[in-house]
Amino acid sequence: MRIGVFCSGGDAPGMNACVRAVVRRAISSGHEVVGIQRGYQGLLDEDFYLNADREPRMRLRTVSGWSRQGGARLRSSRCPAFRTEEGLAKAAGILDKHGIDALIPIGGDGTFRGAVDLLRHWDGRVVGCPGTIDNDLIGTDFTIGFSTAVQTAVEAVDKIRDTAESHERMFLVEVMGRHSGYIALYTALACGAEGVCIPETFTDVGSIAEQLKVLEQRGKTSVMIIVAEGDERGGAAALQRALNELGQPSATRVVVLGHLQRGGCPSPEDRILASRLGDFAVTALREGASGVMAGVSAGINSLTPLQDTFTLHKELPAELLELLETLAM
Ligand code: ADP
């Protein structure tokens, strides 16, 4: 089998560890791996990762040290052309031309949509690996990159708390998550934040203002509210404006963590998850699987139809939301 592997969409720490596992598992079981650079755009451009002999074939040593490296060594991209029938047909032709039998895309729901569309034009097989910091994919407890992103956000919020305490201030810290509150909720829990605003729940500014008064009466000297960028009110700046309109003190500060959360060395959890999933994706392909995503749920490797990853919403654990509320006293 000749397997094409690539990273697509938003980059996530751990993607390199996943590529490494794909390469090592595939080669050790007698298969070949072609690294496709810059996601679907690189596929359309026939932009392959070249080894030391300028051949488009990854070797065992090509991926030395990749498990600890942040970013995407194969690079990533967003590719509008892949959303067109012409683009998909062209990609299918290129895969056939290069004798690629199977693909392992590492990405999020957009990437998997693209893969499902491609399978309408192409006769090969696809097993995806969930690579996104948002943890917004069903079929796996955690996605590659989520653990590192939360770790980065927690380190940042801990530092902000120090200055918040010194000046007795309230901070609204915006974290990533356009459609999902996972990063916000996990960061809030880990940091002992006083509140979280996420797309999954209604953000009631009136009750936040009331709650802030109660906390002040109880002697709270600093307040941290973690806001997901995709909160229906529009993020931390919008929340600050709404709170100001309700008479909250203007000493409230907004910090947007932004792309900081995408970078850095992957956490041990992400390295291990990525290694497991890359290895499992190759095994699944060898056993004939296609149109599915490799995941780990409750410690067990599992396959989920790619279609489900972009049609079904991953629920936030309600008990964690309740826990945050209980502890933010
Ligand atoms: P992620 O995979 O992180 O969700 P994107 O949503 O940007 O990131 O998707 C990555 C790429 O997948 C897009 O740039 C595009 O090339 C491809 N893609 C996304 N949606 C579709 C679609 N509906 N049809 C075909 N390709 C798509």
mmCIF file with all atom_site columns, C-alpha atoms in Angstrom, residues 68-204:
data_model
loop_
_atom_site.group_PDB
_atom_site.id
_atom_site.type_symbol
_atom_site.label_atom_id
_atom_site.label_alt_id
_atom_site.label_comp_id
_atom_site.label_asym_id
_atom_site.label_entity_id
_atom_site.label_seq_id
_atom_site.pdbx_PDB_ins_code
_atom_site.Cartn_x
_atom_site.Cartn_y
_atom_site.Cartn_z
_atom_site.occupancy
_atom_site.B_iso_or_equiv
_atom_site.pdbx_formal_charge
_atom_site.auth_seq_id
_atom_site.auth_comp_id
_atom_site.auth_asym_id
_atom_site.auth_atom_id
_atom_site.pdbx_PDB_model_num
ATOM 1   C CA . ARG A 1 68  ? 8.317   16.579 20.399  1.00 0.00 ? 68  ARG A CA 1
ATOM 2   C CA . GLN A 1 69  ? 8.010   19.274 17.743  1.00 0.00 ? 69  GLN A CA 1
ATOM 3   C CA . GLY A 1 70  ? 5.171   21.789 17.677  1.00 0.00 ? 70  GLY A CA 1
ATOM 4   C CA . GLY A 1 71  ? 3.507   23.102 14.522  1.00 0.00 ? 71  GLY A CA 1
ATOM 5   C CA . ALA A 1 72  ? 3.083   21.006 11.395  1.00 0.00 ? 72  ALA A CA 1
ATOM 6   C CA . ARG A 1 73  ? 6.321   19.912 9.732   1.00 0.00 ? 73  ARG A CA 1
ATOM 7   C CA . LEU A 1 74  ? 4.313   18.946 6.639   1.00 0.00 ? 74  LEU A CA 1
ATOM 8   C CA . ARG A 1 75  ? 2.741   22.424 6.887   1.00 0.00 ? 75  ARG A CA 1
ATOM 9   C CA . SER A 1 76  ? -0.986  23.004 6.717   1.00 0.00 ? 76  SER A CA 1
ATOM 10  C CA . SER A 1 77  ? -3.342  25.156 4.678   1.00 0.00 ? 77  SER A CA 1
ATOM 11  C CA . ARG A 1 78  ? -6.884  26.068 3.872   1.00 0.00 ? 78  ARG A CA 1
ATOM 12  C CA . CYS A 1 79  ? -7.768  25.267 0.274   1.00 0.00 ? 79  CYS A CA 1
ATOM 13  C CA . PRO A 1 80  ? -10.897 26.814 -1.268  1.00 0.00 ? 80  PRO A CA 1
ATOM 14  C CA . ALA A 1 81  ? -10.312 24.931 -4.573  1.00 0.00 ? 81  ALA A CA 1
ATOM 15  C CA . PHE A 1 82  ? -10.966 21.651 -2.767  1.00 0.00 ? 82  PHE A CA 1
ATOM 16  C CA . ARG A 1 83  ? -14.576 22.693 -2.235  1.00 0.00 ? 83  ARG A CA 1
ATOM 17  C CA . THR A 1 84  ? -15.210 22.556 -6.009  1.00 0.00 ? 84  THR A CA 1
ATOM 18  C CA . GLU A 1 85  ? -16.005 19.486 -8.109  1.00 0.00 ? 85  GLU A CA 1
ATOM 19  C CA . GLU A 1 86  ? -13.105 20.382 -10.434 1.00 0.00 ? 86  GLU A CA 1
ATOM 20  C CA . GLY A 1 87  ? -10.694 20.530 -7.501  1.00 0.00 ? 87  GLY A CA 1
ATOM 21  C CA . LEU A 1 88  ? -11.864 17.185 -6.128  1.00 0.00 ? 88  LEU A CA 1
ATOM 22  C CA . ALA A 1 89  ? -11.627 15.482 -9.540  1.00 0.00 ? 89  ALA A CA 1
ATOM 23  C CA . LYS A 1 90  ? -8.158  16.927 -10.080 1.00 0.00 ? 90  LYS A CA 1
ATOM 24  C CA . ALA A 1 91  ? -7.041  15.628 -6.666  1.00 0.00 ? 91  ALA A CA 1
ATOM 25  C CA . ALA A 1 92  ? -8.357  12.143 -7.496  1.00 0.00 ? 92  ALA A CA 1
ATOM 26  C CA . GLY A 1 93  ? -6.372  12.169 -10.753 1.00 0.00 ? 93  GLY A CA 1
ATOM 27  C CA . ILE A 1 94  ? -3.186  13.233 -8.966  1.00 0.00 ? 94  ILE A CA 1
ATOM 28  C CA . LEU A 1 95  ? -3.557  10.474 -6.350  1.00 0.00 ? 95  LEU A CA 1
ATOM 29  C CA . ASP A 1 96  ? -3.987  7.867  -9.100  1.00 0.00 ? 96  ASP A CA 1
ATOM 30  C CA . LYS A 1 97  ? -1.068  9.283  -11.076 1.00 0.00 ? 97  LYS A CA 1
ATOM 31  C CA . HIS A 1 98  ? 1.225   8.856  -8.058  1.00 0.00 ? 98  HIS A CA 1
ATOM 32  C CA . GLY A 1 99  ? -0.083  5.392  -7.195  1.00 0.00 ? 99  GLY A CA 1
ATOM 33  C CA . ILE A 1 100 ? -1.428  6.477  -3.798  1.00 0.00 ? 100 ILE A CA 1
ATOM 34  C CA . ASP A 1 101 ? -3.934  3.877  -2.533  1.00 0.00 ? 101 ASP A CA 1
ATOM 35  C CA . ALA A 1 102 ? -4.888  5.396  0.806   1.00 0.00 ? 102 ALA A CA 1
ATOM 36  C CA . LEU A 1 103 ? -4.869  8.704  2.658   1.00 0.00 ? 103 LEU A CA 1
ATOM 37  C CA . ILE A 1 104 ? -4.467  9.649  6.308   1.00 0.00 ? 104 ILE A CA 1
ATOM 38  C CA . PRO A 1 105 ? -5.614  13.256 6.709   1.00 0.00 ? 105 PRO A CA 1
ATOM 39  C CA . ILE A 1 106 ? -4.834  14.811 10.095  1.00 0.00 ? 106 ILE A CA 1
ATOM 40  C CA . GLY A 1 107 ? -7.244  17.653 10.764  1.00 0.00 ? 107 GLY A CA 1
ATOM 41  C CA . GLY A 1 108 ? -10.654 18.756 11.943  1.00 0.00 ? 108 GLY A CA 1
ATOM 42  C CA . ASP A 1 109 ? -14.232 18.578 10.693  1.00 0.00 ? 109 ASP A CA 1
ATOM 43  C CA . GLY A 1 110 ? -13.528 20.700 7.595   1.00 0.00 ? 110 GLY A CA 1
ATOM 44  C CA . THR A 1 111 ? -10.726 18.359 6.596   1.00 0.00 ? 111 THR A CA 1
ATOM 45  C CA . PHE A 1 112 ? -13.002 15.357 7.031   1.00 0.00 ? 112 PHE A CA 1
ATOM 46  C CA . ARG A 1 113 ? -15.746 16.994 4.943   1.00 0.00 ? 113 ARG A CA 1
ATOM 47  C CA . GLY A 1 114 ? -13.177 17.381 2.204   1.00 0.00 ? 114 GLY A CA 1
ATOM 48  C CA . ALA A 1 115 ? -12.168 13.711 2.565   1.00 0.00 ? 115 ALA A CA 1
ATOM 49  C CA . VAL A 1 116 ? -15.774 12.518 2.277   1.00 0.00 ? 116 VAL A CA 1
ATOM 50  C CA . ASP A 1 117 ? -16.236 14.660 -0.850  1.00 0.00 ? 117 ASP A CA 1
ATOM 51  C CA . LEU A 1 118 ? -13.005 13.287 -2.298  1.00 0.00 ? 118 LEU A CA 1
ATOM 52  C CA . LEU A 1 119 ? -14.220 9.708  -1.839  1.00 0.00 ? 119 LEU A CA 1
ATOM 53  C CA . ARG A 1 120 ? -17.059 10.472 -4.306  1.00 0.00 ? 120 ARG A CA 1
ATOM 54  C CA . HIS A 1 121 ? -14.395 11.014 -6.958  1.00 0.00 ? 121 HIS A CA 1
ATOM 55  C CA . TRP A 1 122 ? -11.654 8.639  -5.893  1.00 0.00 ? 122 TRP A CA 1
ATOM 56  C CA . ASP A 1 123 ? -11.473 4.895  -5.463  1.00 0.00 ? 123 ASP A CA 1
ATOM 57  C CA . GLY A 1 124 ? -8.890  4.867  -2.646  1.00 0.00 ? 124 GLY A CA 1
ATOM 58  C CA . ARG A 1 125 ? -9.364  4.589  1.099   1.00 0.00 ? 125 ARG A CA 1
ATOM 59  C CA . VAL A 1 126 ? -9.279  7.223  3.846   1.00 0.00 ? 126 VAL A CA 1
ATOM 60  C CA . VAL A 1 127 ? -8.778  6.905  7.595   1.00 0.00 ? 127 VAL A CA 1
ATOM 61  C CA . GLY A 1 128 ? -8.551  10.299 9.313   1.00 0.00 ? 128 GLY A CA 1
ATOM 62  C CA . CYS A 1 129 ? -6.845  11.305 12.551  1.00 0.00 ? 129 CYS A CA 1
ATOM 63  C CA . PRO A 1 130 ? -8.454  14.022 14.694  1.00 0.00 ? 130 PRO A CA 1
ATOM 64  C CA . GLY A 1 131 ? -5.983  16.927 14.826  1.00 0.00 ? 131 GLY A CA 1
ATOM 65  C CA . THR A 1 132 ? -7.524  20.099 16.231  1.00 0.00 ? 132 THR A CA 1
ATOM 66  C CA . ILE A 1 133 ? -7.016  22.009 19.453  1.00 0.00 ? 133 ILE A CA 1
ATOM 67  C CA . ASP A 1 134 ? -10.787 22.502 19.801  1.00 0.00 ? 134 ASP A CA 1
ATOM 68  C CA . ASN A 1 135 ? -11.664 18.926 20.866  1.00 0.00 ? 135 ASN A CA 1
ATOM 69  C CA . ASP A 1 136 ? -14.915 19.348 18.954  1.00 0.00 ? 136 ASP A CA 1
ATOM 70  C CA . LEU A 1 137 ? -15.026 15.947 17.222  1.00 0.00 ? 137 LEU A CA 1
ATOM 71  C CA . ILE A 1 138 ? -17.178 13.062 18.312  1.00 0.00 ? 138 ILE A CA 1
ATOM 72  C CA . GLY A 1 139 ? -15.683 9.555  18.188  1.00 0.00 ? 139 GLY A CA 1
ATOM 73  C CA . THR A 1 140 ? -12.719 10.357 20.406  1.00 0.00 ? 140 THR A CA 1
ATOM 74  C CA . ASP A 1 141 ? -12.540 11.587 23.989  1.00 0.00 ? 141 ASP A CA 1
ATOM 75  C CA . PHE A 1 142 ? -9.775  14.022 23.046  1.00 0.00 ? 142 PHE A CA 1
ATOM 76  C CA . THR A 1 143 ? -8.352  15.369 19.813  1.00 0.00 ? 143 THR A CA 1
ATOM 77  C CA . ILE A 1 144 ? -4.649  15.809 19.101  1.00 0.00 ? 144 ILE A CA 1
ATOM 78  C CA . GLY A 1 145 ? -3.599  19.281 20.304  1.00 0.00 ? 145 GLY A CA 1
ATOM 79  C CA . PHE A 1 146 ? -6.309  19.892 22.887  1.00 0.00 ? 146 PHE A CA 1
ATOM 80  C CA . SER A 1 147 ? -4.216  18.951 25.912  1.00 0.00 ? 147 SER A CA 1
ATOM 81  C CA . THR A 1 148 ? -1.359  21.261 24.853  1.00 0.00 ? 148 THR A CA 1
ATOM 82  C CA . ALA A 1 149 ? -3.708  24.152 24.066  1.00 0.00 ? 149 ALA A CA 1
ATOM 83  C CA . VAL A 1 150 ? -5.308  23.868 27.501  1.00 0.00 ? 150 VAL A CA 1
ATOM 84  C CA . GLN A 1 151 ? -1.885  23.685 29.137  1.00 0.00 ? 151 GLN A CA 1
ATOM 85  C CA . THR A 1 152 ? -0.818  26.878 27.328  1.00 0.00 ? 152 THR A CA 1
ATOM 86  C CA . ALA A 1 153 ? -4.032  28.676 28.238  1.00 0.00 ? 153 ALA A CA 1
ATOM 87  C CA . VAL A 1 154 ? -3.753  27.602 31.882  1.00 0.00 ? 154 VAL A CA 1
ATOM 88  C CA . GLU A 1 155 ? -0.174  28.867 32.135  1.00 0.00 ? 155 GLU A CA 1
ATOM 89  C CA . ALA A 1 156 ? -1.275  32.217 30.701  1.00 0.00 ? 156 ALA A CA 1
ATOM 90  C CA . VAL A 1 157 ? -4.333  32.551 32.940  1.00 0.00 ? 157 VAL A CA 1
ATOM 91  C CA . ASP A 1 158 ? -2.287  31.682 36.044  1.00 0.00 ? 158 ASP A CA 1
ATOM 92  C CA . LYS A 1 159 ? 0.033   34.580 35.197  1.00 0.00 ? 159 LYS A CA 1
ATOM 93  C CA . ILE A 1 160 ? -2.862  36.936 34.595  1.00 0.00 ? 160 ILE A CA 1
ATOM 94  C CA . ARG A 1 161 ? -4.324  35.907 37.959  1.00 0.00 ? 161 ARG A CA 1
ATOM 95  C CA . ASP A 1 162 ? -1.166  37.127 39.695  1.00 0.00 ? 162 ASP A CA 1
ATOM 96  C CA . THR A 1 163 ? -1.604  40.638 38.357  1.00 0.00 ? 163 THR A CA 1
ATOM 97  C CA . ALA A 1 164 ? -5.380  40.485 38.851  1.00 0.00 ? 164 ALA A CA 1
ATOM 98  C CA . GLU A 1 165 ? -4.809  39.693 42.534  1.00 0.00 ? 165 GLU A CA 1
ATOM 99  C CA . SER A 1 166 ? -2.283  42.508 42.942  1.00 0.00 ? 166 SER A CA 1
ATOM 100 C CA . HIS A 1 167 ? -4.624  45.105 41.489  1.00 0.00 ? 167 HIS A CA 1
ATOM 101 C CA . GLU A 1 168 ? -7.913  43.547 42.590  1.00 0.00 ? 168 GLU A CA 1
ATOM 102 C CA . ARG A 1 169 ? -9.165  43.422 39.036  1.00 0.00 ? 169 ARG A CA 1
ATOM 103 C CA . MET A 1 170 ? -11.448 41.411 36.849  1.00 0.00 ? 170 MET A CA 1
ATOM 104 C CA . PHE A 1 171 ? -10.063 39.884 33.664  1.00 0.00 ? 171 PHE A CA 1
ATOM 105 C CA . LEU A 1 172 ? -11.997 38.463 30.750  1.00 0.00 ? 172 LEU A CA 1
ATOM 106 C CA . VAL A 1 173 ? -9.666  36.026 29.026  1.00 0.00 ? 173 VAL A CA 1
ATOM 107 C CA . GLU A 1 174 ? -10.632 34.916 25.532  1.00 0.00 ? 174 GLU A CA 1
ATOM 108 C CA . VAL A 1 175 ? -9.520  31.474 24.420  1.00 0.00 ? 175 VAL A CA 1
ATOM 109 C CA . MET A 1 176 ? -9.994  29.676 21.092  1.00 0.00 ? 176 MET A CA 1
ATOM 110 C CA . GLY A 1 177 ? -13.113 27.682 20.255  1.00 0.00 ? 177 GLY A CA 1
ATOM 111 C CA . ARG A 1 178 ? -15.313 28.987 17.450  1.00 0.00 ? 178 ARG A CA 1
ATOM 112 C CA . HIS A 1 179 ? -18.003 26.362 17.893  1.00 0.00 ? 179 HIS A CA 1
ATOM 113 C CA . SER A 1 180 ? -16.904 24.614 21.045  1.00 0.00 ? 180 SER A CA 1
ATOM 114 C CA . GLY A 1 181 ? -16.416 25.540 24.680  1.00 0.00 ? 181 GLY A CA 1
ATOM 115 C CA . TYR A 1 182 ? -14.035 22.686 25.502  1.00 0.00 ? 182 TYR A CA 1
ATOM 116 C CA . ILE A 1 183 ? -10.850 24.766 25.777  1.00 0.00 ? 183 ILE A CA 1
ATOM 117 C CA . ALA A 1 184 ? -12.695 27.441 27.769  1.00 0.00 ? 184 ALA A CA 1
ATOM 118 C CA . LEU A 1 185 ? -14.296 24.984 30.184  1.00 0.00 ? 185 LEU A CA 1
ATOM 119 C CA . TYR A 1 186 ? -11.145 22.955 30.837  1.00 0.00 ? 186 TYR A CA 1
ATOM 120 C CA . THR A 1 187 ? -9.063  26.108 31.265  1.00 0.00 ? 187 THR A CA 1
ATOM 121 C CA . ALA A 1 188 ? -11.644 27.623 33.610  1.00 0.00 ? 188 ALA A CA 1
ATOM 122 C CA . LEU A 1 189 ? -11.752 24.476 35.741  1.00 0.00 ? 189 LEU A CA 1
ATOM 123 C CA . ALA A 1 190 ? -7.980  24.151 35.922  1.00 0.00 ? 190 ALA A CA 1
ATOM 124 C CA . CYS A 1 191 ? -7.515  27.816 36.836  1.00 0.00 ? 191 CYS A CA 1
ATOM 125 C CA . GLY A 1 192 ? -10.352 28.087 39.327  1.00 0.00 ? 192 GLY A CA 1
ATOM 126 C CA . ALA A 1 193 ? -12.027 30.745 37.185  1.00 0.00 ? 193 ALA A CA 1
ATOM 127 C CA . GLU A 1 194 ? -15.140 32.443 38.461  1.00 0.00 ? 194 GLU A CA 1
ATOM 128 C CA . GLY A 1 195 ? -17.050 31.919 35.244  1.00 0.00 ? 195 GLY A CA 1
ATOM 129 C CA . VAL A 1 196 ? -17.026 30.625 31.682  1.00 0.00 ? 196 VAL A CA 1
ATOM 130 C CA . CYS A 1 197 ? -18.869 31.866 28.594  1.00 0.00 ? 197 CYS A CA 1
ATOM 131 C CA . ILE A 1 198 ? -19.203 29.317 25.808  1.00 0.00 ? 198 ILE A CA 1
ATOM 132 C CA . PRO A 1 199 ? -21.210 28.759 22.628  1.00 0.00 ? 199 PRO A CA 1
ATOM 133 C CA . GLU A 1 200 ? -23.068 25.788 24.124  1.00 0.00 ? 200 GLU A CA 1
ATOM 134 C CA . THR A 1 201 ? -24.782 27.769 26.885  1.00 0.00 ? 201 THR A CA 1
ATOM 135 C CA . PHE A 1 202 ? -26.662 31.076 26.955  1.00 0.00 ? 202 PHE A CA 1
ATOM 136 C CA . THR A 1 203 ? -24.493 33.897 28.311  1.00 0.00 ? 203 THR A CA 1
ATOM 137 C CA . ASP A 1 204 ? -26.749 35.911 30.605  1.00 0.00 ? 204 ASP A CA 1
#
